[in-house]
Coordinates of C-alpha atoms in Angstrom, one line a residue:
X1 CA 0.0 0.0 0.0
X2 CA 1.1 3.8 -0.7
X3 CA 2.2 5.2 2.2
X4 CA 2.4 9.4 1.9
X5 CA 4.7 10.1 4.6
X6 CA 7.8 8.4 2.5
X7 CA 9.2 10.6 0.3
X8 CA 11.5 8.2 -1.6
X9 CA 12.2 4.3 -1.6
X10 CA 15.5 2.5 -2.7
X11 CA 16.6 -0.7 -2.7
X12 CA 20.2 -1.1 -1.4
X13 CA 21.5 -4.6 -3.0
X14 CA 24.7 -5.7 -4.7
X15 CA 22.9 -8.9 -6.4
X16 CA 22.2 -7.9 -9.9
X17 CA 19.3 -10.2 -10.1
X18 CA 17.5 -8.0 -7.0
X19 CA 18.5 -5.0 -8.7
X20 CA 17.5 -5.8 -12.0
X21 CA 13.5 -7.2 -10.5
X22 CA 13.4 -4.0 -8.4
X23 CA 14.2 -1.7 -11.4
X24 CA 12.0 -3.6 -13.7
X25 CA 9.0 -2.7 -11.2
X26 CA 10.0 1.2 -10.9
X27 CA 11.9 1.4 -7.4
X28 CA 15.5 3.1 -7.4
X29 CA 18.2 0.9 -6.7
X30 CA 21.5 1.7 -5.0
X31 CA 24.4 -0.6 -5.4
X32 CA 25.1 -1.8 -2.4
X33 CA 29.9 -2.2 -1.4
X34 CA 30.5 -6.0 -1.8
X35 CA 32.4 -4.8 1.7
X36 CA 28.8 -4.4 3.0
X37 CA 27.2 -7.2 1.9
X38 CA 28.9 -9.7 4.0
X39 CA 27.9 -11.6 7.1
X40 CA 30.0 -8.9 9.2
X41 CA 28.6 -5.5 7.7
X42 CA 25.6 -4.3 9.6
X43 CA 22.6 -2.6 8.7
X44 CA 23.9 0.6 10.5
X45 CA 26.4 0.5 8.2
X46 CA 24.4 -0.1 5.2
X47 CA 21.8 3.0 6.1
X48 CA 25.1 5.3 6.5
X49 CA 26.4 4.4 3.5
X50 CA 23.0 4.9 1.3
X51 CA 22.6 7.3 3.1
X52 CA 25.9 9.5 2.3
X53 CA 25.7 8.2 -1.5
X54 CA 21.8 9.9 -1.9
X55 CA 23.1 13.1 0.6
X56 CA 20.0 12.6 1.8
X57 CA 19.1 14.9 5.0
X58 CA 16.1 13.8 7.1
X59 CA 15.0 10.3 8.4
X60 CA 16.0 7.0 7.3
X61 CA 13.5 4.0 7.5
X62 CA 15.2 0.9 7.4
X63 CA 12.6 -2.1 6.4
X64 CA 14.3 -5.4 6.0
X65 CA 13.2 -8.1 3.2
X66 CA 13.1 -10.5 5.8
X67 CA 10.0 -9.7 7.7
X68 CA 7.0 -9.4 4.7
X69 CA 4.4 -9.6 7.7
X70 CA 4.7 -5.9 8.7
X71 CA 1.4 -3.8 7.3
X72 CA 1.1 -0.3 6.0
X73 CA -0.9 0.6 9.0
X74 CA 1.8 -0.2 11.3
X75 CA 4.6 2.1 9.0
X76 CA 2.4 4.9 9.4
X77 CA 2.0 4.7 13.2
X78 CA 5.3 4.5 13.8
X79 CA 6.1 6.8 11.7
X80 CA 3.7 9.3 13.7
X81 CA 5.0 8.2 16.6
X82 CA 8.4 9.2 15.6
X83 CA 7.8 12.3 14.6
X84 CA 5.5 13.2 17.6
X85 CA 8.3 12.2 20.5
X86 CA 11.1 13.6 21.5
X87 CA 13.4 11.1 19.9
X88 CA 15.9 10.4 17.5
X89 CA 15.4 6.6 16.6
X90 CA 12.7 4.2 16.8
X91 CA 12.6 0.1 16.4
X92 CA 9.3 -2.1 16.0
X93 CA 9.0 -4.7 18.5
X94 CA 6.7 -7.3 20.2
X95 CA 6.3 -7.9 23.7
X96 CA 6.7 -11.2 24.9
X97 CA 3.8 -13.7 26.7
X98 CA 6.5 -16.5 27.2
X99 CA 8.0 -16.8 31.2
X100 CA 11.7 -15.6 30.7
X101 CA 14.2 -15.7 33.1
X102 CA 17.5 -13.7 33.3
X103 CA 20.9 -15.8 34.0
X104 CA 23.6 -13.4 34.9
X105 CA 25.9 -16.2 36.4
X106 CA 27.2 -19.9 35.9
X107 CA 24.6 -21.1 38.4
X108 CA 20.7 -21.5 36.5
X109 CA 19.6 -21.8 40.1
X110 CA 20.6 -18.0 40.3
X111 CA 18.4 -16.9 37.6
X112 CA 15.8 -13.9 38.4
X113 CA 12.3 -14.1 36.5
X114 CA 11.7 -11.4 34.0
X115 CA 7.7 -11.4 35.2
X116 CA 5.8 -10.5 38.2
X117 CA 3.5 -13.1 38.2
X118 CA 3.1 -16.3 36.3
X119 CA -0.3 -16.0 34.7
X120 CA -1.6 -18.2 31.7
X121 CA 0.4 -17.3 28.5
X122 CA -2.6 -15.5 26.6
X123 CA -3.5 -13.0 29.2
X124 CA 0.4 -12.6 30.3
X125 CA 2.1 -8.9 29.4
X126 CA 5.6 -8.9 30.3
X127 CA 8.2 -6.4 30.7
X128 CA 10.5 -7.9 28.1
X129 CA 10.1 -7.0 24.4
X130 CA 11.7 -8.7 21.3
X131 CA 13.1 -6.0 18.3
X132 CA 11.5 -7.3 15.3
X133 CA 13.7 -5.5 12.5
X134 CA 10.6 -5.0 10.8
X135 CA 10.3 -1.1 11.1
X136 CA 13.7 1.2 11.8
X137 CA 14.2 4.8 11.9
X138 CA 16.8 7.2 12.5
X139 CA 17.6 11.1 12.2
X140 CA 20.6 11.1 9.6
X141 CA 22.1 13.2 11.9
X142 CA 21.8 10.4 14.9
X143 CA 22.8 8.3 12.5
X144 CA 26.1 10.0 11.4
X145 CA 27.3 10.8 14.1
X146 CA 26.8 7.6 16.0
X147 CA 27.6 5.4 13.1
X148 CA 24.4 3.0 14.9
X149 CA 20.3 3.1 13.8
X150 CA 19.7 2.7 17.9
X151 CA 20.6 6.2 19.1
X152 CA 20.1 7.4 23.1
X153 CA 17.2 8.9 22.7
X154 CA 15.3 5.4 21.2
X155 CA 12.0 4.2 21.5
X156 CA 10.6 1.2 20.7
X157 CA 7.3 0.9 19.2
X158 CA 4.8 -2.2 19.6
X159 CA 3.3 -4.1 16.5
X160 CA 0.6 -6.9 16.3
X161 CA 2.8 -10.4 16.9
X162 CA 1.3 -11.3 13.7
X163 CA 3.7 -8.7 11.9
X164 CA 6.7 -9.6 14.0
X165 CA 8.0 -13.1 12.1
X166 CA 11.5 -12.6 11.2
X167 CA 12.8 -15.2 8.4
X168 CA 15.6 -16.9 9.3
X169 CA 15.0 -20.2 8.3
X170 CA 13.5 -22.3 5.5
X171 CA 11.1 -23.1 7.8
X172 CA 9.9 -19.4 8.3
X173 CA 9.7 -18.9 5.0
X174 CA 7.3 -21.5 4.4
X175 CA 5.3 -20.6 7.2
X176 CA 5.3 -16.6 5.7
X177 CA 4.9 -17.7 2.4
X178 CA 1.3 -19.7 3.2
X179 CA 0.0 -16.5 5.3
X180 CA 1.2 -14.3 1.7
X181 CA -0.6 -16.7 -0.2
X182 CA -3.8 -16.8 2.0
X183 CA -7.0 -16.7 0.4
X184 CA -10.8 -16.2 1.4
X185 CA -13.5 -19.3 1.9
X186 CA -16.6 -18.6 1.8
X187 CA -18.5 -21.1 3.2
X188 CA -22.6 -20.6 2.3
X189 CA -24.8 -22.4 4.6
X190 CA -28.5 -23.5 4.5
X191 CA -29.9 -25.0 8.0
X192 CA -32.5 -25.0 9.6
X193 CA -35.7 -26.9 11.6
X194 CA -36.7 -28.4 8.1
X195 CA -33.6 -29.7 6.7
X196 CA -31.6 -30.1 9.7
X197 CA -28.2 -28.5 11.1
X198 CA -26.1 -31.1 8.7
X199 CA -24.9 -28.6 6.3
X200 CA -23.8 -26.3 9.4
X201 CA -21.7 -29.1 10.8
X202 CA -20.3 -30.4 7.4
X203 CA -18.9 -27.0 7.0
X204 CA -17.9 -26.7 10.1
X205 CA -15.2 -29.2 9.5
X206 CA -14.2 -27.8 6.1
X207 CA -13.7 -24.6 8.2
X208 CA -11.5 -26.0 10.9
X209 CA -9.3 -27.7 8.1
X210 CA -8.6 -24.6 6.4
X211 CA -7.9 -22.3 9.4
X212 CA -4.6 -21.3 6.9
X213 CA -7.1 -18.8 4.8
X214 CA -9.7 -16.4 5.4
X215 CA -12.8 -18.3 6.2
X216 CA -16.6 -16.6 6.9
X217 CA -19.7 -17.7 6.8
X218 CA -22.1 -16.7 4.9
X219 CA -26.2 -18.1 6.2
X220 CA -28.7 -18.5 4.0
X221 CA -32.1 -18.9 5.5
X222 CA -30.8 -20.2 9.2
X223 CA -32.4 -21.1 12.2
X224 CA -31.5 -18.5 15.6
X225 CA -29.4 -21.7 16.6
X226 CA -26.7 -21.9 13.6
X227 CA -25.8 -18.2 14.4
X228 CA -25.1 -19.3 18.2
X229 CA -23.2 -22.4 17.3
X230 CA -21.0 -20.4 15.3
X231 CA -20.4 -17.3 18.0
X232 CA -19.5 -20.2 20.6
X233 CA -16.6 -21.1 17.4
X234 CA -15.6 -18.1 17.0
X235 CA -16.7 -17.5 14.1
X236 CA -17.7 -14.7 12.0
X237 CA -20.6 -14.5 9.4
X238 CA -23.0 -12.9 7.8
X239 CA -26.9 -13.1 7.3
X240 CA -27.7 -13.1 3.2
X241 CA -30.2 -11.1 1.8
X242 CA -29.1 -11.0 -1.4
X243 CA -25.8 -12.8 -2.8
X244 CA -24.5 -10.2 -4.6
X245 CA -24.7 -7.8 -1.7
X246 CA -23.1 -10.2 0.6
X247 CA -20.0 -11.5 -1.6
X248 CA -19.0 -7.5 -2.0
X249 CA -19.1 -7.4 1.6
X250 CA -16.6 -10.1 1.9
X251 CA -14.3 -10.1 -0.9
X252 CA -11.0 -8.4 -0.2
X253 CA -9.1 -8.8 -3.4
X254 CA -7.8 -12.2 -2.2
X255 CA -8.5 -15.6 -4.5
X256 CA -11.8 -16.6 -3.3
X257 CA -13.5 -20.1 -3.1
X258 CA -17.6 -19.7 -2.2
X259 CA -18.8 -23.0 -1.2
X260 CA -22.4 -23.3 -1.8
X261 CA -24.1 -26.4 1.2
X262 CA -27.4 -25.6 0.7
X263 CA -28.7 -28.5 -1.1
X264 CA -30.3 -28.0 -4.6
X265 CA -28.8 -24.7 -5.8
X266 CA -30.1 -22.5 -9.5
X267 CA -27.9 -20.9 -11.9
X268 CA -28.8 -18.1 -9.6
X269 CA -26.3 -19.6 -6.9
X270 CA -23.4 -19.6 -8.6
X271 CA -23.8 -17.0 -10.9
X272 CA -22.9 -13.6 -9.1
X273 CA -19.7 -15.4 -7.5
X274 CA -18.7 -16.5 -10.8
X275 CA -19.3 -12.7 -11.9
X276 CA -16.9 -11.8 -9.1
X277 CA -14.0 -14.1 -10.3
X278 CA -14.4 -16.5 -7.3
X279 CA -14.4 -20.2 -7.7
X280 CA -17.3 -22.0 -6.7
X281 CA -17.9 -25.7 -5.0
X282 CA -21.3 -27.4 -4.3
X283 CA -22.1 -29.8 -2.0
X284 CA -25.1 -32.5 -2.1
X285 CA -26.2 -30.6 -5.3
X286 CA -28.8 -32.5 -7.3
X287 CA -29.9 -29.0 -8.4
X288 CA -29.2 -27.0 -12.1
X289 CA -27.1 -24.5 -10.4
X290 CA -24.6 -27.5 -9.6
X291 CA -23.2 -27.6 -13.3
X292 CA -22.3 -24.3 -13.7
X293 CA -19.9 -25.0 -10.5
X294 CA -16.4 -25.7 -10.8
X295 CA -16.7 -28.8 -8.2
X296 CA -19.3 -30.6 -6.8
X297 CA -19.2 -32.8 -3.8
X298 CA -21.6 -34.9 -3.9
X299 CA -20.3 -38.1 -0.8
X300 CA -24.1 -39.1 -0.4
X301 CA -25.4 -39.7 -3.9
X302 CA -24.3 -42.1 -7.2
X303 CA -22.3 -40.4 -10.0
X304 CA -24.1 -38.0 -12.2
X305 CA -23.8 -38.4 -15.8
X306 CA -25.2 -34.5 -16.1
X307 CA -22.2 -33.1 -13.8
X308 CA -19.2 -35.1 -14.8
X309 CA -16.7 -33.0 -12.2
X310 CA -18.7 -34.3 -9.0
X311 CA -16.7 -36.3 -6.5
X312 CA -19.0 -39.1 -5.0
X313 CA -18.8 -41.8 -2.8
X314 CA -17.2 -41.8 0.8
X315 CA -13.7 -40.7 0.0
X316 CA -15.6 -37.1 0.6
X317 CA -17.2 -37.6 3.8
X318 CA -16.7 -35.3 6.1
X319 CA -15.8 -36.3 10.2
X320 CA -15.6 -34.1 13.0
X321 CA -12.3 -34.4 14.5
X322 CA -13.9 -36.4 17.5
X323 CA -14.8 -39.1 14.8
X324 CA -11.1 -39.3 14.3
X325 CA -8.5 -42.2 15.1
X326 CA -10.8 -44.3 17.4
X327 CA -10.1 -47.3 19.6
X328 CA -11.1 -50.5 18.1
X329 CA -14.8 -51.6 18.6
X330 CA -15.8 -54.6 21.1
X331 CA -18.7 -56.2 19.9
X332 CA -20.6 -57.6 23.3
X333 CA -21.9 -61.0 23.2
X334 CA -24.7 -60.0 25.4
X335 CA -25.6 -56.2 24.3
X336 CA -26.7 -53.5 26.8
X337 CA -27.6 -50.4 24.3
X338 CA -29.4 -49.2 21.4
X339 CA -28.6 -45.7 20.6
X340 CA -31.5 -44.0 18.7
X341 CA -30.8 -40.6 17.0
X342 CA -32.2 -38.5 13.5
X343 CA -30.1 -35.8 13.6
X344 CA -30.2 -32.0 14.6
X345 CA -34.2 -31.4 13.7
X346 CA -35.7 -35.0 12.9
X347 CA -38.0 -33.1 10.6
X348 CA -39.8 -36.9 10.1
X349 CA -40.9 -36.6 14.2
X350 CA -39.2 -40.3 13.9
X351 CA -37.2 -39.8 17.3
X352 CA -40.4 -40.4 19.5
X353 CA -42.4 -43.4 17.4
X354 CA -38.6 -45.1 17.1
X355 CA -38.5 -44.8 20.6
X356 CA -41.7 -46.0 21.6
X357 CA -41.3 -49.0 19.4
X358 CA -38.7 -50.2 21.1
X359 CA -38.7 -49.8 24.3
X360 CA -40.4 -53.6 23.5
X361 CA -37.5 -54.6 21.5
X362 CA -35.1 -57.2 24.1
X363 CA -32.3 -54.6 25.1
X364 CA -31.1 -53.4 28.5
X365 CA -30.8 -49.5 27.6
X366 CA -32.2 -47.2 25.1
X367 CA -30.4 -43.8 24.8
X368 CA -32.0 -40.9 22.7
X369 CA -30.0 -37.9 21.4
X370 CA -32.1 -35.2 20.6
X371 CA -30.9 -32.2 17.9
X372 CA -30.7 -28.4 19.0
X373 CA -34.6 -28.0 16.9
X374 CA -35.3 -31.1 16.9
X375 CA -39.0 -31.7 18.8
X376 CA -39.8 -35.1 20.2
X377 CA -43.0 -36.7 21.1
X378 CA -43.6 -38.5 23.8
X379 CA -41.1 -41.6 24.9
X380 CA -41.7 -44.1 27.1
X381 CA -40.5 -44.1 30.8
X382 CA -37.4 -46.0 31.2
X383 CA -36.0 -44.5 27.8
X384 CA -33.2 -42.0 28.3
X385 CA -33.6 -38.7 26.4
X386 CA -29.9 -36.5 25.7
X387 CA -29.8 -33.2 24.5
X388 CA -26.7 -31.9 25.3
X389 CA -23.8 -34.5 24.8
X390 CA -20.1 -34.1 25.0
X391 CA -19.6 -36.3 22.6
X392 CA -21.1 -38.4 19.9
X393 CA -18.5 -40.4 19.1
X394 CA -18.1 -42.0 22.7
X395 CA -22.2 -42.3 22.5
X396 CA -21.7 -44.0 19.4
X397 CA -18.9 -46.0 20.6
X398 CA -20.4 -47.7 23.6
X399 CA -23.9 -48.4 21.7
X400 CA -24.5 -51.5 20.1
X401 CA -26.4 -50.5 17.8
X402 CA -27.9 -47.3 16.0
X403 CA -31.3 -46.6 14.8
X404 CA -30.8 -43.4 12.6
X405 CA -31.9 -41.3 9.6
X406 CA -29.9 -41.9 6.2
X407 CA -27.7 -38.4 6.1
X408 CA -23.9 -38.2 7.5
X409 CA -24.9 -39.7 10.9
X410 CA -24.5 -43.3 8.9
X411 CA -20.8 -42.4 8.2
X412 CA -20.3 -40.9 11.5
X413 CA -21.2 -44.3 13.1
X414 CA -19.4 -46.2 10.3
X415 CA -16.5 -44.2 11.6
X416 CA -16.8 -45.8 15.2
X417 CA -17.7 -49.2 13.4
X418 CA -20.9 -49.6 15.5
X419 CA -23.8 -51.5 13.3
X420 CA -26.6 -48.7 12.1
X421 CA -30.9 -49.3 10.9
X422 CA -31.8 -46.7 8.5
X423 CA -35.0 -44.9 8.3
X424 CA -35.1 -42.3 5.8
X425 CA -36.5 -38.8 6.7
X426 CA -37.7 -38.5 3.3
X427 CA -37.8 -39.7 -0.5
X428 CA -34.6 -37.5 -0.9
X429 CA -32.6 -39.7 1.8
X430 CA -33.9 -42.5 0.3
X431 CA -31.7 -41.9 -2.4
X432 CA -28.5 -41.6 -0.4
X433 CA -25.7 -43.9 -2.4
X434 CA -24.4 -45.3 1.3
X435 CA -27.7 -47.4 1.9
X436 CA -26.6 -50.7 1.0
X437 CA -26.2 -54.0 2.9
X438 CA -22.4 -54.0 0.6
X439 CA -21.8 -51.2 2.8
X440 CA -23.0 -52.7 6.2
X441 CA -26.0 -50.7 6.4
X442 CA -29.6 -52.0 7.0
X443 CA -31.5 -50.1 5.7
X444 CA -35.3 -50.4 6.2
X445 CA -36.7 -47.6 3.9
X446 CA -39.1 -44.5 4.3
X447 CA -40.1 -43.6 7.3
X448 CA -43.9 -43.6 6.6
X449 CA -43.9 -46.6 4.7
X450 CA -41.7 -48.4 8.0
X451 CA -43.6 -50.8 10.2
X452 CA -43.0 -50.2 13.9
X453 CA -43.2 -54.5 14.1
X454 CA -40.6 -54.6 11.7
X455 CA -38.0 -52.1 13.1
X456 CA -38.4 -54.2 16.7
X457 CA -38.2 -57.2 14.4
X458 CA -34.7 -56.2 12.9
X459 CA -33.3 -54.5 16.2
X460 CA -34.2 -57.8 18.2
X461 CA -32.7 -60.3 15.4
X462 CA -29.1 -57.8 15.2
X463 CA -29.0 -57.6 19.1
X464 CA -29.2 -61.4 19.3
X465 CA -26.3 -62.1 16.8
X466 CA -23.2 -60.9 17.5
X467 CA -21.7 -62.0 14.8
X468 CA -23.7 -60.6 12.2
X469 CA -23.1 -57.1 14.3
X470 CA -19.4 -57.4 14.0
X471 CA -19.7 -58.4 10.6
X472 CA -21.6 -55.3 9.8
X473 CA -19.7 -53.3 12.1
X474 CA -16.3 -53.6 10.3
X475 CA -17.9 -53.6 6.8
X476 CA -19.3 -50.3 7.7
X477 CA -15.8 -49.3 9.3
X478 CA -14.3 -50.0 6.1
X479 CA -15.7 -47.4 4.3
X480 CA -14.3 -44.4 5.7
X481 CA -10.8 -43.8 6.2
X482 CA -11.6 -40.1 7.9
X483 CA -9.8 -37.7 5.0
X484 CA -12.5 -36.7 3.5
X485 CA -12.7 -33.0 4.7
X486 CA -8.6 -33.2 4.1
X487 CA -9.2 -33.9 0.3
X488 CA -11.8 -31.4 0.0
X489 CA -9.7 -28.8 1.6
X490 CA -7.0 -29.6 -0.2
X491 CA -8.7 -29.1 -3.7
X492 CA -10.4 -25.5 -2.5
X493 CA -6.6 -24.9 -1.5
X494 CA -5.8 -25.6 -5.1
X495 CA -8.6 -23.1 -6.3
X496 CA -6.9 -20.8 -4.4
X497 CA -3.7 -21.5 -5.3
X498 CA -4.8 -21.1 -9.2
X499 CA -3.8 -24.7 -9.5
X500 CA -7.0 -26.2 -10.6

């Protein structure tokens, strides 16, 4: 960014390849003494020098190559805040949150704290501050005379930590190169008490796995709920009333991906981000919108001969992290619990009938987890209703055996390798490419059409085998490998990267 108060820039190198890409792009370059290029020569030196060779009179800003991080904001503040004290040079630095301690002997047991008070590292303000290098400035006059850029009348002046990497290392460079090359995810999401809260959590994971860019949320026609799931995240969104309107709220300039999970989407969708030169990825689209997309993810339905750049199949199913590198199951000879649960709003009302069914199937426990909009009828006593779990996965884990609806709860429990009965919410479930016995998965059809004999039929026969449970267990188990939201993430990354 253009930065006023500067009156000229140069370049002080004495590599002709540096000299000839910064004159290429307009700045002035001085030649920098091969006597001060060297491991020995300091930048003190290197200011005087350039200094003396322009005669410049004034102040000299020294801003070194190696720390990119440091914003146009933070020049122009320091700047001010040079000119408005009483002082001749000025340094960036960062104060420290680490416990330091100072060793002024041979003896560690000697060494004095740096701190007053050892207080968790977040909240901790120290008295000790690093130099970043990433902001220097000196009187020319200072300077002469003292032949050094820190002068006796110095002050340092505090940036954001996230401007204060130095490179030293290969290491660091890789690290500063992925923050340069950071782009923006927008991650458009559709849930409510009709369809559910699958969608939020599906991009929920996308969004931890790609923590690296910019990501924001963007909710299309959202329950009260999804906004307060995402405040106790962390993260930021907005509420759409138009698309348009939104994206040029969001976009910065950065390469942009919008992800689009809200179901069936139109041309209308993807249009206005395609307009803006962002990429665009669908997931669970069976709508037209899906192929004017660049990608579709599609991990719940059969190929589509109409969008032939649709991933399917459960390579692309997403897991929470919780879902994630799990003991092994134990299949009990004689089981203790059926877990019944249709996801964040059971739009079907299945919870309650399910329930009621079987508390006369031949099992010791029956657990219900209940979504955030989900509203259950009446269960019987005896039948344990959650609402507020810490975690699904142990739930799922210790059950043995789940009664569920056909969305990403099926891979969720295939992930924990505990046996699953499908009732579908609706026709569109039905339809889900995961429902097959080949996968481990019995599935007993649409919820209306269902007989409440047959599910206590099939719950009774599975708890009294535990064989066939193991057999479906580790068939289901099978078919995730938990990197699906890794290989999504790393294709958007590719988007961004203009790789794709």
């Amino acid at each position: 960014a253009a930065i006023d108060e500067i009156d000229r820039l140069v370049v002080s190198t004495e590599d002709a390849e540096i000299a000839s890409f910064a004159a290429t792009r307009g700045f002035e370059v001085v030649e920098r003494d091969p006597s001060l290029a060297g491991d020995e020569a300091t930048l003190s030196q290197v200011a005087m020098d350039v200094a003396r060779r322009l005669q410049w009179d004034g102040v000299v800003g020294v801003f070194q190559p190696t720390s990119p991080l440091r914003s146009a904001q933070s020049v122009r503040e320091a700047i001010e805040s040079f000119r408005s004290s009483d002082v001749t040079s000025l340094a960036s630095a960062v104060r420290e949150r680490h416990l330091y301690w100072m060793d002024d002997g041979d003896d560690p047991a000697a060494a004095e704290p740096l701190f007053t008070e050892r207080r968790n590292r977040q909240f901790a303000t120290h008295r000790v501050l690093r130099e970043t290098g990433s902001i220097q400035l000196v009187t020319v006059n200072a300077l002469m005379a003292t032949g050094d850029l820190v002068t006796d009348r110095h002050r340092l002046f505090e940036t954001p930590p996230a401007e204060s990497v130095d490179i030293d290392t290969l290491d660091d460079f890789d690290a500063v190169r992925r923050r340069l090359e950071r782009g923006t995810v927008i991650l458009r999401v559709k849930a409510n008490r009709h369809i559910g809260t699958g969608h939020l959590y599906h991009s929920l994971a996308l969004a931890d796995e790609l923590q690296d860019h910019r990501v924001e949320f963007l909710l299309k026609d959202c329950d009260g709920v999804v906004e307060e799931r995402l405040r106790e995240r962390g993260w930021t969104f907005t509420v759409e009333t138009d698309l348009g309107t939104a994206l040029d709220a969001i976009l910065d300039g950065s390469p942009t991906v919008l992800v689009n999970d809200i179901l069936d989407t139109t041309p209308a969708d993807v249009a206005p981000a395609v307009a803006r030169d962002c990429k665009v990825v669908n997931v669970e689209d069976l709508g037209e919108g899906a192929r004017f997309a660049d990608w579709v993810v599609n991990a719940l339905y059969p190929p589509n001969d109409g969008v032939p750049h649709a991933a399917t199949g459960p390579d692309y199913t997403t897991l929470r992290t919780e879902f994630l590198a799990l003991p092994h199951k134990e299949y009990r000879a004689t089981p203790r619990r059926v877990l019944v649960t249709f996801g964040g709003s059971d739009p079907a009302r299945l919870t309650g009938r399910v329930a009621r069914a079987l508390s006369k199937a031949r099992t010791e426990e029956i657990r219900v987890i209940v979504g955030p909009v989900a509203k259950v009828d009446d269960v019987p006593e005896g039948v344990t209703v959650l609402t507020d779990i810490n975690s699904m996965a142990s739930e799922m884990l210790e059950a043995d055996l789940i009664v569920t609806s056909a969305g990403r709860t099926v891979y969720e429990a295939a992930a924990t390798g505990t046996p699953v009965v499908v009732i579908a919410q609706n026709a569109r479930e039905s339809t889900h490419a995961h429902l097959s016995l080949e996968s481990g998965v019995i599935f007993l059809g649409l919820g209306p059409l269902v007989d409440d004999e047959h599910v206590v039929e099939v719950v009774d026969r599975l708890l009294d085998d535990p064989t066939l449970r193991e057999e479906l267990g580790e068939k289901l188990r099978s078919t995730v490998d938990g990197l699906g939201t890794r290989r999504i993430a790393r294709r958007i990354r590719g988007m961004i990267e203009g790789l794709e």
